[in-house]
XYZ file of C-alpha atoms in Angstrom:
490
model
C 0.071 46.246 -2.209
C 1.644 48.781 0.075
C 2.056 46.421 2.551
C 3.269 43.647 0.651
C 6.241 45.982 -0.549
C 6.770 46.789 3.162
C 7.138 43.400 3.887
C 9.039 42.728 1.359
C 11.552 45.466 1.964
C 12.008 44.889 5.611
C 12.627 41.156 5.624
C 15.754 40.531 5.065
C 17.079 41.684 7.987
C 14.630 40.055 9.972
C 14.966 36.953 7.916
C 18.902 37.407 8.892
C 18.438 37.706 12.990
C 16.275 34.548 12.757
C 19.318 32.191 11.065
C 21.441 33.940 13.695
C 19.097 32.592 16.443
C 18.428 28.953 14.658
C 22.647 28.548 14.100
C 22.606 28.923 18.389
C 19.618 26.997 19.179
C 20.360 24.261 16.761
C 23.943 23.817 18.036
C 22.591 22.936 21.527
C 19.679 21.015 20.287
C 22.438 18.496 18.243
C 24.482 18.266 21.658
C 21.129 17.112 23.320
C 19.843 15.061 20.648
C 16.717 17.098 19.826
C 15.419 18.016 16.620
C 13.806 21.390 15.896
C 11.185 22.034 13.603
C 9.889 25.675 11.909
C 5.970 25.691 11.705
C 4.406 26.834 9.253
C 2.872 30.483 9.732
C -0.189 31.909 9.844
C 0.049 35.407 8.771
C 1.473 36.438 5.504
C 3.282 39.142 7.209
C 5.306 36.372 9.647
C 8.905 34.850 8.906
C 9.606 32.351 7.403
C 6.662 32.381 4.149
C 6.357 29.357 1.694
C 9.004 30.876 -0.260
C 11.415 31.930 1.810
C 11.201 28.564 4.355
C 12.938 25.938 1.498
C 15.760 28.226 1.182
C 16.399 28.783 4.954
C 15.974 24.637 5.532
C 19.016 24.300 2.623
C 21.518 27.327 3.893
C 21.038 25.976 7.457
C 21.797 22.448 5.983
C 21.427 20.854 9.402
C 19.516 17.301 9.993
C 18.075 18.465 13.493
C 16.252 21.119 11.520
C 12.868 20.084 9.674
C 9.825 21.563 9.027
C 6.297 21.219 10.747
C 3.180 21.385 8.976
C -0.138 22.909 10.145
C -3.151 22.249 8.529
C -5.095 25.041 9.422
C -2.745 27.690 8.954
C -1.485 26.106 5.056
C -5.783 25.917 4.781
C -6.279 30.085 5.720
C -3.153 31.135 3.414
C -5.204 28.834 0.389
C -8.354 30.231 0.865
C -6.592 33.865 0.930
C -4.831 33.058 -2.284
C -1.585 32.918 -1.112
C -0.917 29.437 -1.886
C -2.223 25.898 -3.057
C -2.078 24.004 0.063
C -1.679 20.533 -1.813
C 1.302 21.940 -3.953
C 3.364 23.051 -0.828
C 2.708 20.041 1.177
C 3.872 17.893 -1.569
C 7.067 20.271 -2.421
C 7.675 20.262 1.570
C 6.902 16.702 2.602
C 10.176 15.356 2.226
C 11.806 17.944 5.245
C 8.868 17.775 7.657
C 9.273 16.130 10.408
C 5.441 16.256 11.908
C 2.223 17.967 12.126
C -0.577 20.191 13.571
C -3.460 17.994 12.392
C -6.807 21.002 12.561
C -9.382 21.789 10.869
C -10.327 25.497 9.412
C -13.528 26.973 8.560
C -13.186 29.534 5.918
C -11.789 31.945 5.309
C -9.725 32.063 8.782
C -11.155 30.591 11.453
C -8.499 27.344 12.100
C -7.934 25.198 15.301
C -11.549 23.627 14.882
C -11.751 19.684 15.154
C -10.685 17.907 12.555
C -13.322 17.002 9.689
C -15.774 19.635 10.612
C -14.166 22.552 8.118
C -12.585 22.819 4.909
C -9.602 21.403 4.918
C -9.481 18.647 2.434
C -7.688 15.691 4.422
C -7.897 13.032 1.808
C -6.973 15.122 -0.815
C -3.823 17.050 0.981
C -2.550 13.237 3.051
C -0.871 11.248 0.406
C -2.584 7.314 -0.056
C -1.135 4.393 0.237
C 1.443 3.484 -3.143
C 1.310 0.227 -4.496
C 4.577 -0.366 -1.972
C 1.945 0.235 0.816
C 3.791 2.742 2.027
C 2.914 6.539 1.748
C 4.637 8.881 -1.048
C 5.499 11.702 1.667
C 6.816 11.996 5.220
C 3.798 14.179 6.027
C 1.571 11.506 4.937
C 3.510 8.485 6.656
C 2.990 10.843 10.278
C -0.682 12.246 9.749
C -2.290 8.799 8.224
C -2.422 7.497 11.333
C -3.531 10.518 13.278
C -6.043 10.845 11.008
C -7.303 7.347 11.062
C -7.633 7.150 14.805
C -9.084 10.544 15.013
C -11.860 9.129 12.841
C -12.772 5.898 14.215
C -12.690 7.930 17.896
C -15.297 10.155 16.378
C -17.091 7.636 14.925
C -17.308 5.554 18.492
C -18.150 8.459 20.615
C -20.968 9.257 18.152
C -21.710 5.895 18.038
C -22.166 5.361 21.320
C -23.341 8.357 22.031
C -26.481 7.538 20.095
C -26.764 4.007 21.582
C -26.428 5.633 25.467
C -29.361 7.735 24.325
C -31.970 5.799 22.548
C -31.235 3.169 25.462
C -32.270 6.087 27.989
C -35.320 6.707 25.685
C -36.746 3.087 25.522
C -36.058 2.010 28.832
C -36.317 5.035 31.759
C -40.011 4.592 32.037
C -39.944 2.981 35.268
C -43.594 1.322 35.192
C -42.109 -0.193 32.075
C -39.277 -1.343 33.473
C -41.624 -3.663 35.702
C -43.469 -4.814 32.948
C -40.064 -5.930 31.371
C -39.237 -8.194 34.785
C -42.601 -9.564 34.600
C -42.094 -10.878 30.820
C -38.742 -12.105 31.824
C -40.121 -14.112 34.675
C -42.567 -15.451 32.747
C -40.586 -15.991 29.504
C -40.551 -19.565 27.816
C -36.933 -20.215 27.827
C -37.028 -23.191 25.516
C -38.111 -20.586 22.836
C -34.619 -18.711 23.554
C -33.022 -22.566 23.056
C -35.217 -22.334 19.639
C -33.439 -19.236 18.705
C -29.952 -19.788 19.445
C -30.523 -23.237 16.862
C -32.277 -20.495 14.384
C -29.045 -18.578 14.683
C -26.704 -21.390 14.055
C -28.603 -21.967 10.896
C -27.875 -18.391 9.573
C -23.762 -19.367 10.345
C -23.705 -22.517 8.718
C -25.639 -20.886 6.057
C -23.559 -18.076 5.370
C -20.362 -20.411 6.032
C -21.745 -22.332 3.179
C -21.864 -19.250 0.813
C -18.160 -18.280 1.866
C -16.995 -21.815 1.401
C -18.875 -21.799 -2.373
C -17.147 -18.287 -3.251
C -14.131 -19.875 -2.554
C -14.340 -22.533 -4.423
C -14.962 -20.709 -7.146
C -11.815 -18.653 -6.477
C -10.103 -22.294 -6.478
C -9.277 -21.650 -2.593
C -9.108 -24.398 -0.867
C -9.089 -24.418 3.175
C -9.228 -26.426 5.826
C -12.510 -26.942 7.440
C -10.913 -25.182 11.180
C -9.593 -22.549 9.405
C -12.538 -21.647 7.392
C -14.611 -22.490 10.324
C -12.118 -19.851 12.184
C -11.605 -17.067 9.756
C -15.570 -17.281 9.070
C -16.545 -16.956 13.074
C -13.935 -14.139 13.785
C -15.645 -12.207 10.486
C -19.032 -12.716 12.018
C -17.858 -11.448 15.699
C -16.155 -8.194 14.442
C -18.846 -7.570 12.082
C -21.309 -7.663 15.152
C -19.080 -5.357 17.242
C -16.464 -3.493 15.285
C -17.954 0.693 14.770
C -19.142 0.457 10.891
C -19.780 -3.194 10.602
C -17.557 -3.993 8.299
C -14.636 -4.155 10.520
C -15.194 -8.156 10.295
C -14.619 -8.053 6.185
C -11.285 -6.434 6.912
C -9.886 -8.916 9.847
C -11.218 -12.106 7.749
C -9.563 -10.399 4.434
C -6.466 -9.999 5.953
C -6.211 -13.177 7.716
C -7.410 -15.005 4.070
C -5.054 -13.243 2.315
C -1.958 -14.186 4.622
C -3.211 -18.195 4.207
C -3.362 -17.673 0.314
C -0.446 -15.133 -0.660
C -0.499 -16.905 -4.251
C -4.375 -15.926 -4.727
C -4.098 -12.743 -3.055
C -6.826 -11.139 -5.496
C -9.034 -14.285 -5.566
C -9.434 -14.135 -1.595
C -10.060 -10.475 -1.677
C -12.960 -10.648 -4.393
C -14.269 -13.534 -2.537
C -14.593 -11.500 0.830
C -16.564 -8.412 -1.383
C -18.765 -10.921 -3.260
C -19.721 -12.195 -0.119
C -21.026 -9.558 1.501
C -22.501 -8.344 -1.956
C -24.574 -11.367 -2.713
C -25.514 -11.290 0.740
C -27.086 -7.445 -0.151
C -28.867 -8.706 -3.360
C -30.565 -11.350 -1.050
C -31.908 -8.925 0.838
C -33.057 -6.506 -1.189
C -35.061 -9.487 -2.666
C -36.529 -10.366 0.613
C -37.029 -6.511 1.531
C -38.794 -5.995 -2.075
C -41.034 -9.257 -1.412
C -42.301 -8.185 2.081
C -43.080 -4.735 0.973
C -45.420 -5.987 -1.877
C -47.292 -8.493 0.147
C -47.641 -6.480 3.296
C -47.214 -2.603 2.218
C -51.256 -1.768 3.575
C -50.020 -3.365 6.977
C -46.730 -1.565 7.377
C -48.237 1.720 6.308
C -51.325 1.559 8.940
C -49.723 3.926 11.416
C -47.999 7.513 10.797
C -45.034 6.157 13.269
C -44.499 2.986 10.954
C -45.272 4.591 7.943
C -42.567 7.024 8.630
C -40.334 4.078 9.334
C -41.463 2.175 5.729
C -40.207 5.118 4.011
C -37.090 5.271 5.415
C -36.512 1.414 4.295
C -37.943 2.518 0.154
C -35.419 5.200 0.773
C -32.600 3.053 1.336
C -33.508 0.078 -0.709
C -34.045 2.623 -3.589
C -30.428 3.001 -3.061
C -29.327 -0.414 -2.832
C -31.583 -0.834 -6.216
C -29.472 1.876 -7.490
C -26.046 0.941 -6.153
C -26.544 -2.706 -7.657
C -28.184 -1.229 -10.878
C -25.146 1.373 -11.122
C -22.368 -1.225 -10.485
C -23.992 -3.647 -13.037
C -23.870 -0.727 -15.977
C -20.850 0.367 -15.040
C -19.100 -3.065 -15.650
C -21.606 -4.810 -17.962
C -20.665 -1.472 -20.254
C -17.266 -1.409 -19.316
C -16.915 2.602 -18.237
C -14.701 1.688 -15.475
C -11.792 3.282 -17.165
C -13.610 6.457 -18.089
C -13.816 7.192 -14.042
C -11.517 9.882 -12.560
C -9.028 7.981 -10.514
C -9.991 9.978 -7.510
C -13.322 8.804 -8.054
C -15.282 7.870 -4.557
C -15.138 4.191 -4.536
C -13.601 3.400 -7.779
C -11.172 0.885 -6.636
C -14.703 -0.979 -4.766
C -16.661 -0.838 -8.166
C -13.750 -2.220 -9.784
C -13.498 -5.203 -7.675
C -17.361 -5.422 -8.177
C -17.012 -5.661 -11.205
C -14.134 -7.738 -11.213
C -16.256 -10.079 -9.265
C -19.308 -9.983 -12.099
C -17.079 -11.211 -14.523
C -16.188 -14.119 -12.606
C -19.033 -15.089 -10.693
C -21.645 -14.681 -13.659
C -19.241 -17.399 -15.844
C -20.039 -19.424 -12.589
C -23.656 -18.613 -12.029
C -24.214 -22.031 -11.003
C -22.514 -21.210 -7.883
C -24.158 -17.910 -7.775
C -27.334 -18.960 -7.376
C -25.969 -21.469 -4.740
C -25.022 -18.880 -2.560
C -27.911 -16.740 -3.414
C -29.967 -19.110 -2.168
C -27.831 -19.851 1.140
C -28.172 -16.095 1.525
C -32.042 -16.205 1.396
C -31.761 -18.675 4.231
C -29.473 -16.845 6.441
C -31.985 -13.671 6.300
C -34.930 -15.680 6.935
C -33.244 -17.741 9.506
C -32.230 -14.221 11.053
C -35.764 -13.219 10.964
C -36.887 -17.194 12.550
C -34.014 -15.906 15.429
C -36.167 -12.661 16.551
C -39.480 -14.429 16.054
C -38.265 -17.158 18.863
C -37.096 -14.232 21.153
C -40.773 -12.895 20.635
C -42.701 -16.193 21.362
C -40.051 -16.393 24.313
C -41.825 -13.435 25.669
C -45.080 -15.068 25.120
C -45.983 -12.008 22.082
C -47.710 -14.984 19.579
C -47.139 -12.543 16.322
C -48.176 -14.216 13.105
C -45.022 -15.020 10.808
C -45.740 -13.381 8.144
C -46.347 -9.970 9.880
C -43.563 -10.530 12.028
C -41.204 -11.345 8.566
C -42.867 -8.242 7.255
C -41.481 -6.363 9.938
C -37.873 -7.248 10.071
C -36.527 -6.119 6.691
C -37.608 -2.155 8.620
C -35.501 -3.439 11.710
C -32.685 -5.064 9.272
C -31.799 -2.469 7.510
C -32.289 0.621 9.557
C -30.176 -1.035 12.956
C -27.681 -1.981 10.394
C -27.077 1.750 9.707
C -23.501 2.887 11.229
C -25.593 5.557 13.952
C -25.172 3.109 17.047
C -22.608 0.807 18.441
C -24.011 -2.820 17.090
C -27.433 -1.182 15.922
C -28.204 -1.450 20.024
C -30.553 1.172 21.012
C -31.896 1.483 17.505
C -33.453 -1.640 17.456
C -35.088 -1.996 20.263
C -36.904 1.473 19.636
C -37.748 0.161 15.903
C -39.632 -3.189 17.035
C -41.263 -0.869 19.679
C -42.714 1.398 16.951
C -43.386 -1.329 14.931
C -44.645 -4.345 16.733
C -46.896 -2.137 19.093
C -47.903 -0.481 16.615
C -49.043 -2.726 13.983
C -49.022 -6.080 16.322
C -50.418 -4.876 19.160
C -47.301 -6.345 21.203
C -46.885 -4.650 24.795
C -43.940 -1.818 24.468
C -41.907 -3.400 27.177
C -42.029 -6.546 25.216
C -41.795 -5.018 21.754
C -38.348 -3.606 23.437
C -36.975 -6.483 25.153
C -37.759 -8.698 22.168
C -34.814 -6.717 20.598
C -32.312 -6.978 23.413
C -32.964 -10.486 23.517
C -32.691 -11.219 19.962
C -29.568 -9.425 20.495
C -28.316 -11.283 23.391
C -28.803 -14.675 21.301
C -26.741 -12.968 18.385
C -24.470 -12.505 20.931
C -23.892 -15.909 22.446
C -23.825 -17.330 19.185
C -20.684 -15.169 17.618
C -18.827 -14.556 20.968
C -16.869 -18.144 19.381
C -15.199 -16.088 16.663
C -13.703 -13.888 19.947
C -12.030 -16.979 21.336
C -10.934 -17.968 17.928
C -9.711 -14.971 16.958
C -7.158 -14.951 20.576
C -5.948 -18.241 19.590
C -5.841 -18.264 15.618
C -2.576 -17.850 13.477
C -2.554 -17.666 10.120
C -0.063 -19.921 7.781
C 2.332 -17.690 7.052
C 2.897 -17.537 11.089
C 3.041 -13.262 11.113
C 2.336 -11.662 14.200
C -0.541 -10.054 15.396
C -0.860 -6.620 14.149
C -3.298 -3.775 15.019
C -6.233 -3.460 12.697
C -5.259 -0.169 11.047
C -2.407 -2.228 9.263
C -4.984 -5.074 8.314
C -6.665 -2.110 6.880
C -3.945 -0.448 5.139
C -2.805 -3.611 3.291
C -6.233 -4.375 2.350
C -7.045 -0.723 0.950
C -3.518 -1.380 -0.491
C -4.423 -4.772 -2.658
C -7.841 -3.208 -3.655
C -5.590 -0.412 -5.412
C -3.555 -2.830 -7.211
C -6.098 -4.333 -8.397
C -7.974 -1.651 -9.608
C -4.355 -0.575 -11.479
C -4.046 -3.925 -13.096
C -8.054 -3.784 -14.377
């Protein structure tokens, strides 16, 4: 207490020789066009505080002088009590000019990386208004900071992974040799088997967008369904997450149907939903006929687990999103709630598709062949490499290798898959390592050929409505930005 009265008794005159100073430096920063901004400080003890900055900014009254947030040092003065940190940013916003995006880990320890301390970034950066645009200039400068900061960290660890497992699988250099051996002796018409397998899974899954569509009442052109449907299943492959595809095909969908803007987005989310359902089925079918066989060996029955675990959440997810609308507690969710505006447009999606089920079950079923036909696509890269698996062990397999690549830990689930079919298939197949391994890169390699299309459609396709190309942080941002209004007009 003594030293807050100190500091309180002393200031003004300190607080006086710093307008002095700014009245100077700001009349030579306007001659050179240069804006100044006042950070905010650390130390309670430093000049200007919270409540003395607002009043400075308005007696100064000069538009080269703003304000300049920093995270970490708003974060320590919250966690010391001296402040709310969400309360000043928002009373502040409007006169800041930029900020210091870190991270602090409490109760003072700031200038760590973003996202790895306790500063709540999604609470504190304002989202996206039904305008689209953000409620605060803070917000409008950080969103985008903070967006690229995130998918960085999510490539580098993302590739970081793949880099490594790749080491791991393929260093051994005796195995290496056995890998050139299989590929001089592989059976390329079996690769020419699986690229036609592959094709089946597109038109498949083309089908299932093209029935969701209908049921929307969107009607497209055959090219620019074809188009919008290959550039989906390129980024999908490639993009850090796998769902960067949904985003570029939502966008692009909405732009050719601005008068069913809704429609095309629930379409999009069905799509990929239905898709889930399908193979959960699949997952849930393999597991009951071959669950002794998968569980033989400690390596795959650690694996097998791993797949219950995350198809108990899928079961979950679908059983949770089904209660939620079928009892209609959508509105009794906070609106901060994680995800609410997705459950909404599941549910949003129920309602529809179940007064079409018809349809449903159309795509349902196109869905069951575009998994199998996935499956058909690795079995041809195996009998390429002359490993003559039976089909149903082999289908047994690949739900493990599905769902576990598909996880967001590697850059296109490369690295991760290989190492899965070579605990798997040598373990419960008796298939060679070095073949077990390149059996994934080669099933991967086919994937590839077969979606690199949507990468030459995508540098050549323009929507309708004839807008420009625009980075895909904006095709998120008007996406995330529809899925709100939605969920405000449900």
């Amino acid at each position: 207490i003594g030293a807050v009265q100190k500091r309180e008794r002393i200031a003004p005159a300190y607080l006086q020789r710093v307008k002095d100073c700014l009245r100077r430096v700001i009349e030579h920063a306007a001659s050179k066009k240069v804006r100044i901004a006042l950070e905010s400080r650390r130390g309670y003890e430093e000049i200007p505080t919270e409540r003395e900055l607002p009043g400075l900014l308005e007696e100064m009254n000069s538009a080269p002088l703003g304000y300049w947030h920093d995270f970490g040092h708003s974060q320590i003065k919250e966690n010391l009590g001296f402040l709310d940190h969400a309360e000043w940013l928002r009373a502040i916003g409007p006169r800041a000019f930029g900020c210091h995006v870190q991270d602090c880990i409490w109760p003072a320890k700031d200038h760590e990386v973003p996202f790895t301390g306790d500063v709540n970034f999604e609470k504190l950066v304002p989202q996206p208004e039904q305008n689209g645009r953000c409620n605060s200039a803070v917000g409008a400068k950080v969103e985008g900071t903070l967006w690229r900061m995130k998918k960085i960290l999510v490539t580098i660890f993302q590739l970081s992974v793949t880099i490594g497992v790749l080491y791991w699988v393929y260093h051994d250099p005796a195995r290496r040799a056995q890998m050139v051996e299989a590929i001089r002796n592989a059976q390329y018409r079996w690769v020419l088997m699986g690229i036609l397998a592959y094709v089946v899974v597109e038109i498949a899954a083309a089908f299932r967008w093209h029935v969701l569509l209908r049921v929307q009442k969107i009607q497209l052109t055959l090219p620019r369904l074809s188009g919008l449907f290959f550039i989906g299943m390129f980024y999908n492959q490639f993009l850090p997450g796998g769902t960067g595809g949904d985003i570029i095909k939502s966008y692009y969908l909405l732009k050719e149907t601005p008068d069913k803007k809704a429609g095309a987005l629930l379409a999009v989310v069905f799509d990929r939903f239905i898709g889930l359902v399908a193979l959960v089925a699949i997952t849930a079918t393999l597991i009951g006929l071959r669950y002794d066989f998968l569980s033989q060996k400690p390596e795959t029955r650690s694996l097998l687990w791993l797949l219950l675990f995350l198809l108990g959440a899928s079961v979950i997810f679908l059983l949770g999103t089904f209660v939620i609308s079928g009892f209609k507690l959508l509105h009794s969710l906070p609106a901060r709630f994680p995800g609410r505006d997705r459950l909404i447009e599941i549910s949003a999606a129920y309602h529809l598709y179940a007064h079409h089920w018809r349809a449903t079950l159309v795509a349902f079923g196109a869905s069951l062949v575009a998994h199998l036909a996935t499956f058909a696509t690795f079995l041809c890269a195996a009998y390429a490499l002359a490993a003559p698996v039976p089909l149903l062990n082999f289908f047994a397999v690949m739900p493990v290798e599905r769902t576990i690549s598909a996880l967001p830990i590697s850059f296109a689930g490369i690295g991760l898959r290989e190492k899965i079919l070579q605990i798997m298939l040598n373990g419960l197949c008796g298939v060679p390592e070095a073949k077990a391994i390149l059996i994934g890169s080669l099933s991967f390699l086919i994937i590839l050929v077969c979606c690199l299309p949507g990468a030459i459609v995508y540098l050549f396709y323009k929507p309708s409505g004839a807008v420009a190309r625009v980075p895909l942080r904006e095709m998120e941002q008007e996406v995330v930005t529809l899925e709100h209004e939605i969920g405000e007009a449900e």
